[in-house]
XYZ file of C-alpha atoms in Angstrom:
679
model
C -0.012 -0.064 0.121
C 1.188 3.542 -0.776
C 2.602 5.741 1.961
C -0.349 8.185 1.621
C -2.963 5.501 2.831
C -1.057 5.001 6.200
C -1.696 6.778 9.399
C 0.659 6.961 12.053
C 1.287 8.320 15.654
C 4.024 8.932 18.232
C 7.765 8.868 17.146
C 6.746 8.243 13.499
C 4.485 11.024 13.188
C 6.840 13.235 15.034
C 9.679 12.446 12.508
C 7.416 13.211 9.684
C 6.465 16.443 11.107
C 9.820 17.716 11.067
C 10.529 17.796 7.407
C 10.264 20.386 4.746
C 11.089 18.912 1.538
C 8.851 17.439 -1.021
C 8.913 13.811 0.414
C 8.045 14.911 3.792
C 5.262 17.321 2.506
C 3.796 14.268 1.182
C 4.111 12.520 4.254
C 3.004 15.086 6.712
C -0.133 15.805 4.380
C -1.379 12.230 4.448
C 0.163 10.474 7.616
C -1.024 11.819 11.001
C -2.099 10.359 14.190
C -5.506 9.030 14.897
C -7.831 11.459 16.753
C -8.290 10.781 20.262
C -6.087 7.760 20.262
C -4.151 7.466 23.588
C -0.445 6.684 23.891
C -1.288 3.402 25.545
C -2.885 2.191 22.048
C -0.680 4.134 19.437
C 0.128 1.777 16.531
C 0.990 2.052 13.103
C -2.353 1.731 11.448
C -4.132 1.984 8.053
C -6.468 5.095 7.270
C -9.250 2.882 8.270
C -7.627 2.260 11.558
C -6.527 -1.298 10.824
C -3.052 -2.879 11.591
C -1.534 -3.434 8.133
C -0.272 -6.355 6.741
C 3.505 -6.133 5.952
C 2.875 -6.210 2.168
C 0.859 -3.004 2.822
C 3.754 -1.206 4.455
C 5.165 0.034 1.152
C 7.731 2.629 2.672
C 10.700 1.620 4.687
C 10.111 4.955 6.419
C 7.039 3.640 8.178
C 9.132 1.173 9.975
C 11.430 3.802 11.119
C 14.077 3.668 8.481
C 15.923 7.086 8.343
C 14.694 8.670 4.945
C 17.611 8.995 2.653
C 18.992 12.072 1.244
C 18.601 13.429 -1.952
C 17.082 16.009 -4.356
C 13.504 17.149 -3.688
C 12.265 14.991 -6.613
C 13.360 11.916 -5.043
C 10.104 11.038 -3.169
C 11.000 7.199 -2.964
C 13.492 5.461 -0.714
C 16.663 4.493 -2.710
C 16.399 0.814 -3.845
C 17.653 -1.679 -1.313
C 21.155 -3.078 -1.515
C 21.623 -6.660 -0.242
C 23.778 -6.974 2.716
C 26.218 -9.579 3.563
C 24.006 -10.705 6.571
C 20.908 -10.809 5.014
C 20.811 -14.692 4.666
C 21.727 -14.992 8.221
C 18.929 -12.832 9.284
C 16.322 -14.708 6.977
C 17.316 -17.859 8.456
C 17.240 -16.453 11.820
C 13.769 -15.193 11.541
C 12.553 -18.226 10.062
C 13.842 -20.617 12.638
C 13.674 -18.317 15.838
C 10.552 -16.490 17.134
C 12.624 -13.545 18.389
C 15.495 -11.952 16.143
C 17.633 -8.778 17.434
C 19.552 -6.792 14.648
C 22.375 -5.011 16.477
C 24.552 -2.408 14.929
C 25.619 1.330 15.192
C 23.526 4.287 14.399
C 22.706 4.507 10.737
C 24.330 1.207 9.986
C 21.091 0.079 8.036
C 19.570 -2.317 10.672
C 15.968 -1.154 10.277
C 16.197 -1.246 6.566
C 17.683 -4.617 6.519
C 15.094 -5.889 8.937
C 12.304 -4.403 7.023
C 13.256 -5.878 3.714
C 13.662 -9.390 5.370
C 10.201 -9.202 7.013
C 8.477 -8.284 3.930
C 10.258 -11.013 1.915
C 9.450 -13.561 4.481
C 6.151 -12.574 6.110
C 4.310 -10.489 3.582
C 0.962 -11.702 4.967
C 1.798 -11.220 8.631
C 0.244 -8.322 10.453
C 2.780 -5.495 11.067
C 2.314 -4.640 14.693
C 4.400 -1.617 15.418
C 3.939 0.322 18.829
C 4.803 3.789 18.649
C 5.756 4.502 22.207
C 6.562 2.311 25.108
C 3.064 2.903 26.809
C 1.647 0.952 23.833
C 3.761 -2.078 24.147
C 1.170 -4.060 26.110
C -1.559 -3.129 23.544
C 0.602 -4.271 20.731
C 1.387 -7.611 22.521
C -2.166 -8.168 22.755
C -2.977 -7.523 19.207
C -0.028 -9.785 18.079
C -1.394 -12.476 20.337
C -4.992 -12.164 18.704
C -3.641 -12.183 15.134
C -3.168 -15.472 13.461
C -0.097 -14.342 11.896
C 1.810 -11.267 13.252
C 5.370 -9.491 13.179
C 5.756 -7.541 16.355
C 8.111 -4.843 15.405
C 10.422 -3.264 17.959
C 12.650 -0.626 16.168
C 15.268 0.767 18.615
C 14.468 -1.892 21.287
C 16.211 0.073 24.033
C 13.134 2.438 24.079
C 10.795 -0.495 24.982
C 13.037 -1.777 27.988
C 12.434 -0.192 31.541
C 9.619 0.356 33.746
C 6.278 -0.988 32.164
C 8.460 -2.202 29.419
C 8.819 -5.533 27.602
C 9.758 -8.446 29.628
C 10.931 -12.106 28.710
C 7.983 -13.794 30.259
C 5.594 -11.757 28.084
C 7.395 -12.377 24.932
C 7.596 -16.088 25.933
C 4.047 -16.064 26.448
C 3.654 -14.399 23.021
C 5.600 -16.916 21.302
C 4.649 -20.138 23.016
C 3.175 -22.745 20.869
C 3.073 -20.437 17.601
C 6.260 -20.937 15.726
C 6.269 -19.026 12.663
C 3.008 -17.615 13.217
C 4.263 -14.712 15.600
C 7.608 -13.348 15.075
C 9.237 -10.589 16.962
C 11.845 -8.428 15.121
C 13.896 -5.931 16.942
C 16.913 -3.517 16.330
C 19.082 -1.985 18.867
C 22.265 0.480 18.511
C 25.570 -1.003 19.534
C 26.278 1.243 22.322
C 22.909 0.482 23.930
C 23.544 -3.262 23.507
C 26.995 -2.962 25.327
C 25.268 -2.013 28.298
C 24.292 -5.512 28.909
C 27.539 -7.348 27.957
C 29.570 -9.567 30.358
C 31.892 -6.756 31.299
C 28.804 -4.680 32.495
C 27.274 -7.656 34.205
C 30.572 -8.212 36.006
C 31.065 -4.582 36.989
C 27.509 -4.456 38.601
C 27.660 -7.906 40.218
C 27.126 -7.393 44.160
C 25.518 -3.783 43.377
C 22.907 -3.243 40.905
C 23.173 -6.340 38.462
C 19.739 -7.503 39.407
C 18.264 -3.986 38.688
C 18.554 -4.753 35.024
C 18.018 -8.439 35.124
C 14.708 -8.133 33.281
C 16.213 -6.116 30.390
C 19.142 -8.506 30.118
C 16.886 -11.526 29.919
C 15.129 -10.051 27.082
C 18.253 -9.602 24.957
C 19.265 -13.065 26.003
C 16.021 -14.540 24.650
C 16.815 -13.318 21.059
C 18.830 -14.714 18.357
C 21.277 -11.923 17.551
C 22.378 -10.857 14.147
C 25.306 -8.275 13.925
C 25.622 -5.552 11.189
C 28.719 -3.585 10.425
C 28.473 0.027 9.772
C 31.374 0.021 7.259
C 30.254 -1.973 3.879
C 32.113 -4.741 2.825
C 33.839 -5.006 -0.759
C 30.999 -7.159 -1.899
C 28.420 -4.878 -0.544
C 30.031 -1.887 -2.260
C 29.969 -4.110 -5.502
C 26.202 -4.654 -5.266
C 25.440 -1.154 -4.788
C 27.522 0.049 -7.627
C 24.848 -1.881 -9.891
C 22.361 0.600 -8.496
C 21.261 3.488 -10.883
C 20.042 5.626 -8.130
C 22.437 8.537 -7.724
C 22.212 8.985 -4.134
C 23.742 5.293 -3.814
C 26.370 6.311 -6.309
C 27.312 9.457 -4.359
C 27.386 7.730 -1.168
C 29.720 5.241 -2.457
C 32.446 8.051 -2.781
C 32.590 8.061 0.956
C 32.607 4.459 1.852
C 36.223 4.626 2.703
C 35.269 6.587 5.841
C 31.801 6.082 6.601
C 28.933 3.160 6.010
C 26.960 3.688 3.006
C 23.690 3.774 4.970
C 25.318 6.269 7.270
C 26.053 8.544 4.229
C 22.503 8.084 2.754
C 20.955 9.129 6.276
C 23.206 12.043 6.062
C 24.773 11.201 9.464
C 28.065 12.807 9.141
C 26.840 16.024 7.433
C 24.161 16.598 10.257
C 27.075 16.083 12.718
C 29.081 18.624 10.930
C 26.175 21.053 10.443
C 25.740 20.991 14.377
C 29.380 21.581 15.118
C 29.576 24.502 12.600
C 26.286 26.249 13.801
C 28.047 27.442 16.916
C 29.649 30.284 14.922
C 28.793 33.784 15.318
C 25.745 34.632 13.395
C 25.464 31.044 11.974
C 22.844 29.104 14.028
C 24.228 29.072 17.556
C 20.707 29.080 19.388
C 19.726 26.034 17.122
C 22.950 24.062 18.139
C 22.263 24.849 21.722
C 18.746 23.405 21.259
C 20.324 20.239 19.787
C 22.862 20.034 22.516
C 19.969 20.253 25.049
C 18.086 17.302 23.097
C 21.162 15.308 22.530
C 21.682 15.343 26.648
C 17.991 14.763 27.345
C 18.547 11.484 25.474
C 22.145 10.796 27.186
C 20.189 11.394 30.680
C 18.138 8.255 30.021
C 15.016 9.859 28.592
C 13.343 7.705 26.126
C 10.372 9.910 24.900
C 10.518 13.197 23.008
C 11.222 16.409 24.803
C 8.648 19.023 24.520
C 8.934 22.218 22.855
C 8.694 24.150 26.327
C 11.475 22.068 27.654
C 13.785 22.784 24.945
C 13.052 26.504 25.002
C 13.986 26.564 28.535
C 17.019 23.945 28.540
C 18.968 25.483 25.742
C 19.631 28.793 27.402
C 22.380 27.613 29.629
C 24.044 26.056 26.671
C 23.806 29.094 24.544
C 25.137 31.082 27.579
C 28.102 28.902 28.142
C 29.138 29.415 24.592
C 29.022 33.039 24.695
C 25.271 34.070 24.738
C 24.732 37.455 23.001
C 28.051 37.641 21.494
C 27.036 34.660 19.173
C 24.445 36.879 17.650
C 21.842 33.952 18.323
C 19.021 33.612 16.078
C 15.096 33.830 17.113
C 13.957 30.766 18.924
C 11.280 29.683 16.247
C 13.838 30.131 13.418
C 16.412 28.011 15.484
C 13.792 25.248 15.894
C 13.150 25.482 12.241
C 16.802 25.025 11.305
C 17.078 21.999 14.007
C 14.357 20.238 12.261
C 15.194 20.876 8.829
C 16.344 17.825 6.964
C 19.521 17.551 5.184
C 18.288 17.215 1.785
C 15.508 14.721 2.358
C 16.792 12.967 5.142
C 16.243 13.538 8.912
C 16.800 16.663 10.651
C 19.129 17.302 13.836
C 15.930 17.135 15.605
C 12.887 14.681 14.843
C 9.648 15.879 15.987
C 6.885 18.359 15.969
C 5.172 20.552 18.455
C 2.349 18.133 19.480
C 4.526 15.306 19.989
C 7.805 16.638 21.167
C 11.362 16.539 19.692
C 14.150 13.631 19.655
C 17.799 14.279 18.683
C 18.801 12.264 15.743
C 20.682 9.164 17.237
C 23.878 9.615 15.148
C 24.570 12.767 17.350
C 24.651 10.527 20.499
C 27.712 8.897 19.231
C 29.500 12.114 18.465
C 33.261 12.265 19.656
C 34.245 14.221 22.847
C 30.805 14.975 23.999
C 31.175 16.538 27.402
C 29.363 14.968 30.512
C 25.701 15.843 30.901
C 25.467 19.030 33.066
C 23.942 19.206 36.206
C 21.534 22.121 35.184
C 19.813 20.033 32.420
C 19.800 16.995 34.476
C 18.241 18.475 37.323
C 15.642 20.477 35.193
C 14.687 17.567 33.255
C 14.078 15.219 36.323
C 11.863 17.760 37.619
C 9.528 17.594 34.762
C 9.531 13.937 33.555
C 7.019 11.221 34.601
C 7.899 8.541 37.151
C 8.445 5.741 34.630
C 11.004 8.177 32.832
C 12.775 8.924 36.110
C 13.337 5.295 36.719
C 14.985 5.042 33.089
C 17.178 8.043 34.227
C 18.039 6.541 37.561
C 18.929 3.187 36.150
C 21.305 4.802 33.483
C 22.843 7.011 36.230
C 23.359 4.016 38.659
C 25.267 2.003 35.868
C 27.367 5.041 35.176
C 28.238 5.386 39.054
C 26.623 8.733 39.152
C 25.056 7.783 42.573
C 23.429 10.974 43.656
C 21.670 11.161 40.277
C 20.459 7.643 40.708
C 19.042 8.244 44.058
C 17.345 11.473 43.252
C 15.638 9.928 40.004
C 14.900 6.726 41.871
C 13.232 8.277 44.702
C 11.058 10.256 42.334
C 10.220 6.795 40.495
C 9.330 5.006 43.789
C 7.166 7.985 44.773
C 5.251 7.343 41.483
C 4.652 3.768 42.037
C 7.033 2.354 39.468
C 7.637 -1.388 40.066
C 10.927 -2.115 41.255
C 12.088 1.269 41.924
C 12.345 0.614 45.539
C 14.720 -2.194 44.938
C 16.866 -0.238 42.608
C 16.695 2.817 45.098
C 17.910 0.631 48.086
C 20.881 -0.554 46.197
C 21.864 2.929 44.887
C 21.599 4.382 48.565
C 23.845 1.369 49.669
C 26.283 2.098 47.024
C 26.275 5.732 47.759
C 27.655 5.090 51.224
C 24.602 4.432 53.319
C 24.502 0.485 53.883
C 22.822 0.496 57.031
C 19.628 2.597 55.276
C 19.848 0.001 52.482
C 19.887 -2.870 54.855
C 16.636 -1.738 56.272
C 15.092 -1.116 53.047
C 16.137 -4.402 51.695
C 14.773 -6.183 54.505
C 11.340 -5.040 53.974
C 11.534 -5.920 50.122
C 12.631 -9.454 51.039
C 9.535 -9.860 53.126
C 7.417 -8.810 50.648
C 8.850 -10.743 47.881
C 8.761 -14.006 50.088
C 5.039 -13.260 50.980
C 4.053 -12.476 47.193
C 6.457 -14.644 45.233
C 7.818 -17.384 47.525
C 11.063 -17.889 49.248
C 12.786 -19.469 45.970
C 11.624 -17.178 43.224
C 14.515 -15.334 41.398
C 13.640 -12.012 42.492
C 13.388 -12.984 46.102
C 16.809 -14.564 45.805
C 18.096 -11.268 43.986
C 16.865 -9.330 46.922
C 18.411 -11.685 49.537
C 21.658 -11.267 47.595
C 21.706 -7.498 47.989
C 20.527 -7.590 51.499
C 23.512 -9.999 52.554
C 25.763 -7.800 50.544
C 25.082 -4.502 52.230
C 25.035 -6.280 55.561
C 28.737 -7.039 55.079
C 29.245 -3.491 53.791
C 27.665 -2.023 56.966
C 30.544 -4.032 58.927
C 28.700 -7.149 59.877
C 30.934 -9.393 57.687
C 30.316 -12.615 59.746
C 26.606 -12.176 59.480
C 26.995 -11.381 55.627
C 29.237 -14.659 55.085
C 26.776 -16.652 57.066
C 23.662 -15.190 54.884
C 25.549 -15.931 51.768
C 26.265 -19.438 52.794
C 22.476 -19.765 53.120
C 21.833 -18.289 49.955
C 24.237 -20.571 48.168
C 22.147 -23.433 49.094
C 18.811 -21.619 48.125
C 20.108 -20.593 44.644
C 21.476 -24.066 44.159
C 18.192 -25.674 44.917
C 16.104 -23.251 43.021
C 18.312 -22.175 39.960
C 20.982 -24.992 39.883
C 24.829 -25.205 40.861
C 25.847 -23.597 37.558
C 23.558 -20.529 37.463
C 25.003 -17.212 37.480
C 23.231 -16.199 40.672
C 24.634 -19.477 42.401
C 28.322 -18.607 41.309
C 27.730 -14.797 42.467
C 26.619 -15.974 45.912
C 29.583 -18.231 46.222
C 31.858 -15.493 45.528
C 30.444 -13.223 47.970
C 30.289 -15.961 50.674
C 34.159 -16.470 49.951
C 34.840 -12.745 50.226
C 33.085 -12.112 53.336
C 34.435 -15.377 54.967
C 37.911 -13.637 54.312
C 36.860 -10.348 55.551
C 35.619 -11.949 58.915
C 39.308 -13.451 59.334
C 39.102 -16.860 57.965
C 41.332 -16.351 55.025
C 42.183 -19.947 54.805
C 38.683 -20.894 54.112
C 38.266 -17.988 51.867
C 41.291 -19.290 49.759
C 39.644 -22.814 49.480
C 36.225 -21.542 48.345
C 37.703 -19.159 45.742
C 40.025 -21.797 44.165
C 36.928 -24.303 43.929
C 34.905 -21.415 42.502
C 37.589 -20.454 40.042
C 37.747 -23.921 38.588
C 33.983 -24.247 37.921
C 33.908 -20.571 36.574
C 36.827 -20.998 34.302
C 35.173 -24.266 32.871
C 31.749 -22.519 32.514
C 32.678 -19.028 31.557
C 36.220 -19.204 30.094
C 39.586 -17.926 31.463
C 38.890 -14.227 30.438
C 35.445 -13.722 31.628
C 35.293 -10.816 34.008
C 34.105 -12.753 36.960
C 36.919 -15.175 36.703
C 39.342 -12.246 36.476
C 37.512 -10.676 39.699
C 37.740 -14.163 41.313
C 41.614 -14.216 40.669
C 42.012 -10.983 42.347
C 40.022 -12.066 45.457
C 42.326 -15.168 45.475
C 45.376 -13.298 45.431
C 44.266 -10.884 48.115
C 43.524 -13.459 50.476
C 46.567 -15.637 49.678
C 48.644 -12.506 50.394
C 47.273 -12.247 54.042
C 48.231 -15.845 54.384
C 51.788 -14.582 54.219
C 52.867 -15.306 50.734
C 53.258 -11.565 49.405
C 56.111 -12.142 46.978
C 54.160 -14.671 44.973
C 50.896 -12.548 45.400
C 52.584 -9.682 43.590
C 53.946 -11.821 40.908
C 50.419 -13.407 40.241
C 48.850 -9.780 40.444
C 51.179 -8.438 37.754
C 49.974 -11.344 35.396
C 46.288 -10.772 36.229
C 46.612 -7.201 35.505
C 48.171 -7.870 32.028
C 45.319 -10.136 31.465
C 42.719 -7.783 32.751
C 43.928 -4.584 30.766
C 43.746 -6.815 27.674
C 40.280 -7.818 28.472
C 38.725 -5.417 30.295
C 40.238 -1.997 29.493
C 42.008 0.656 31.700
C 39.041 2.338 33.458
C 37.038 -1.126 34.399
C 36.355 -0.847 38.038
C 37.810 -4.549 38.479
C 41.341 -3.469 37.064
C 41.235 -0.418 39.340
C 40.655 -2.783 42.200
C 43.700 -4.523 41.329
C 45.802 -1.420 41.250
C 44.673 -0.631 44.638
C 45.872 -4.228 45.730
C 49.075 -3.435 43.729
C 49.611 -0.346 45.801
C 48.968 -2.214 49.100
C 51.191 -4.853 48.299
C 53.986 -2.230 47.535
C 53.329 -0.531 50.803
C 53.400 -3.899 52.854
C 56.765 -4.705 51.103
C 58.067 -1.323 52.224
C 58.240 0.417 48.871
C 56.479 3.547 50.239
C 57.334 5.874 47.158
C 55.814 3.307 44.752
C 52.661 2.722 46.837
C 52.029 6.630 47.139
C 52.559 7.113 43.512
C 50.005 4.292 42.631
C 47.639 5.497 45.081
C 47.892 9.093 43.825
C 47.134 8.225 40.376
C 44.387 5.809 41.587
C 42.542 8.602 43.397
C 42.467 10.592 40.158
C 41.145 7.663 37.959
C 38.573 6.660 40.611
C 37.352 10.058 40.937
C 37.051 10.450 37.322
C 35.437 7.065 36.639
C 33.274 6.991 39.650
C 33.004 10.501 41.095
C 34.942 12.285 43.923
C 32.250 11.231 46.568
C 32.133 7.560 45.665
C 33.079 5.665 48.879
C 35.831 3.668 46.734
C 37.319 7.103 45.874
C 37.276 7.975 49.689
C 38.831 4.742 50.632
C 41.753 5.321 48.168
C 42.330 8.783 49.676
C 42.472 6.887 52.945
C 44.833 4.438 51.883
C 47.256 7.153 50.637
C 46.982 8.835 53.927
C 47.940 5.352 55.621
C 50.944 5.280 53.357
C 52.231 8.759 54.499
C 51.773 8.165 58.193
C 53.772 5.043 57.673
C 56.486 6.928 55.883
C 56.592 9.535 58.799
C 54.911 12.282 56.741
C 52.623 13.293 59.699
C 51.840 16.760 58.636
C 50.781 16.039 55.142
C 48.754 13.000 56.422
C 47.008 15.181 58.900
C 46.078 17.757 56.072
C 44.558 15.042 53.926
C 42.689 13.204 56.708
C 41.066 16.650 57.994
C 39.634 17.133 54.518
C 38.626 13.333 54.289
C 36.894 13.428 57.532
C 35.129 16.497 56.305
C 34.045 14.799 52.934
C 33.057 11.620 54.527
C 30.718 13.309 57.132
C 28.991 14.910 54.299
C 28.697 11.775 52.098
C 28.584 8.641 54.303
C 26.035 7.645 56.878
C 27.181 8.016 60.647
C 29.145 5.127 61.772
C 30.251 4.130 58.134
C 33.566 1.931 58.532
C 35.562 4.387 56.047
C 34.364 7.345 58.295
C 35.258 5.550 61.467
C 38.685 4.685 60.096
C 39.374 8.301 58.858
C 38.456 9.590 62.585
C 40.684 7.084 64.177
C 43.689 7.914 61.783
C 43.043 11.449 62.387
C 43.252 11.019 66.174
C 46.241 9.031 66.030
C 48.085 11.593 63.693
C 47.236 14.336 65.871
C 48.552 12.998 69.096
C 52.171 14.394 69.999
C-alpha cells in the first residue's frame, strides 16, 4: 500500500512532522495520528484504523528507517542493496521466534530488517507500537492475530519500567512457531550496556536491577550488522542506478553507505559549525539540550517548552549574545530541517515533542551531561522516565543522580524502583539504610512470590551484601552461605546467581578473618567458573583478584605480587584501563608495595588511583574516599604526619558529608586523624 494511505502517531508522526522537502510534505499531508488515540494504544495503522499487513507497508520510513538524502524530486527511498548478513537474518527469522539486529547508528539495521520481514512474512500483520506505553496493547494485538510480526525498532526504547519482559515475549511466542515473530533492532552502544563486562561490574551492586532487560536480550537470536560496507556490498551498490547510492559510495572509505545516505556525518558537521557567531548558535544549543536529554536516559521526546528553557544555559556557556543568536522559532526550524530529504538534527513536531537524531549521540568528545540539564529534566518527567534516568545514572556510577531519580520513581509507584533505590543508597555510602529497606523488600517478595523465586533470591543477595558493607561481615558470610544453598536448589549449581553468591560467601568469609577458608572456596569457584565461562570472563578475573588478595594475607606476599602482575596484564587486555575491576587490582598493587616497604611506589600508585577513581566513579564515591584513606595511611607509615593530617582532615569532612554516621570508612578516617594528631 502506498505511503499516503497510512496513518501514524507517536515517534513516526513526530519524525514526519519535522520535514520541509517534497517527500516530507507528502508524508505530513497524509500521515497523521488518529484523533483521540491514547499513547497506550498508539500503533501504526491504515487510514481505516486497521493494523496493516507487511505487504501493505510500502515505505521503509513507516518501519522507522531514516529517509535517505537526495534531491526533492526523489520521493522514494533508494533501492535496497543486499547486505552480507541478509541470508543469516532470513534464516534466523524463519527458525527463531525473536531476532535482534544489532549495529551502530545509521548502519542500516532497520532497512535490513524491514526488507527481510516483507520478504519472509508478507501476509503477517505488522504490529508496530509507536511508544513504550503502547507495548502491552501491541502484544495483545499480536497474540490475537493469526499471523503477526511484532516490530520493536530501537528495542532500547521499549525496555525499562512498564516495558517488555522475557515472560511476556515467551507467552506471546509459546506454541506459535512461525505464526508470531518478534523482530527488533538495537544500537551497539545500548547493547553494550548488557554485555559480560557490564554484568561483572555490577555484580554485588545493581546487577539484578537490569536483570529483566538483560533476559530479554538473551532470548533473542542476534545478528550483527557492520556500519562499514564490505567490498561485496559496495559491488552490489555500484549496480544501482540511483544517484544517491552512487554518490554515497564515494565516502565508503570513511563511512558506511547507509550512514551517508542518512546524512549522519553531514548533520554532525552542521551541528558543530552552527556554533559560529551569526550562524545558528541557538539552534546548536537546542540540539545540545536535546542530545543531553537522551543521554540522561529520557526515552520519549522532549517538549517544545522544555527545549525552549533548557537550551539557554548551553547558549550562555558558549557566549550568549556575543554569538548573535537567531530567534527561537527560527532556531527550531533550522534544527528540524532535513539535510536534503533525510532526518533533521531534531526529529519531531510541536504536539509530539522532539528527539535528537541518534547519530549525534555517538559524536566524539561529548562532555558530561551538565547538572542544570539533568536536574531540570528530572523535575519535569513522569515517574517511569525517572526510573530510566535512575537506572542509567546508577550504571554510570552517578550515585547522587541515581538516588534522586529513583526516589521520584518510587514515589510514582514504578515497579522495582524501591529495590534499585535501596541498592543505589547503599552504593552511595549508606549501607545500613539500604539493609533496612532491603529487609522489607525481602519480606514482601517472600510473601508474594515465594522464598525461592529469582526476584526474592536477588533481594536476599543485595541484603546480605550490604549487611557486610555495613561492617557485619560474619553475618554476611553466614547469609551468603544460606543463599548458596537456596540458589543451588532453585536455579542449579551452575547458574550465574549461584556462582555470584559463592563469590560473596568467600569474600566475606575472608573479611571475617578466615582467610584459609576463603582461599579454598575461591579456588573451587574459579575452577567451576573457568570451565563454564572461560579464563578471560570478567568474573573469573575478579575471582583471581580475590584469591590473590586473601592468599597474600596468609603470608605469601612475593608470590601474590607476581600473580597480580600477570592478572593485571590479562585484565588490561580484556577489560580496558577504566574497568572498576582493574582499578581494584591497582589498589591491591599499591597495598602490596606498601606492605613490602616500597612507600614511594605505593604513594605514587594511590595518587594516580585517586584521580582515576574520582574520574570514573566520582569524587564522593566510597571507593574514591577509601583510596584517599589508603594514601594517607602510606604517608603516616612514611613519617609524613603533617601531610597526612592535612589530607585526613579533609577526608573526614568529606566523609561526614557523604557517608552515613558510623560508616566504616568514616570511623577509620577519624581513628587515623586522632592518631596523627597525638604528639
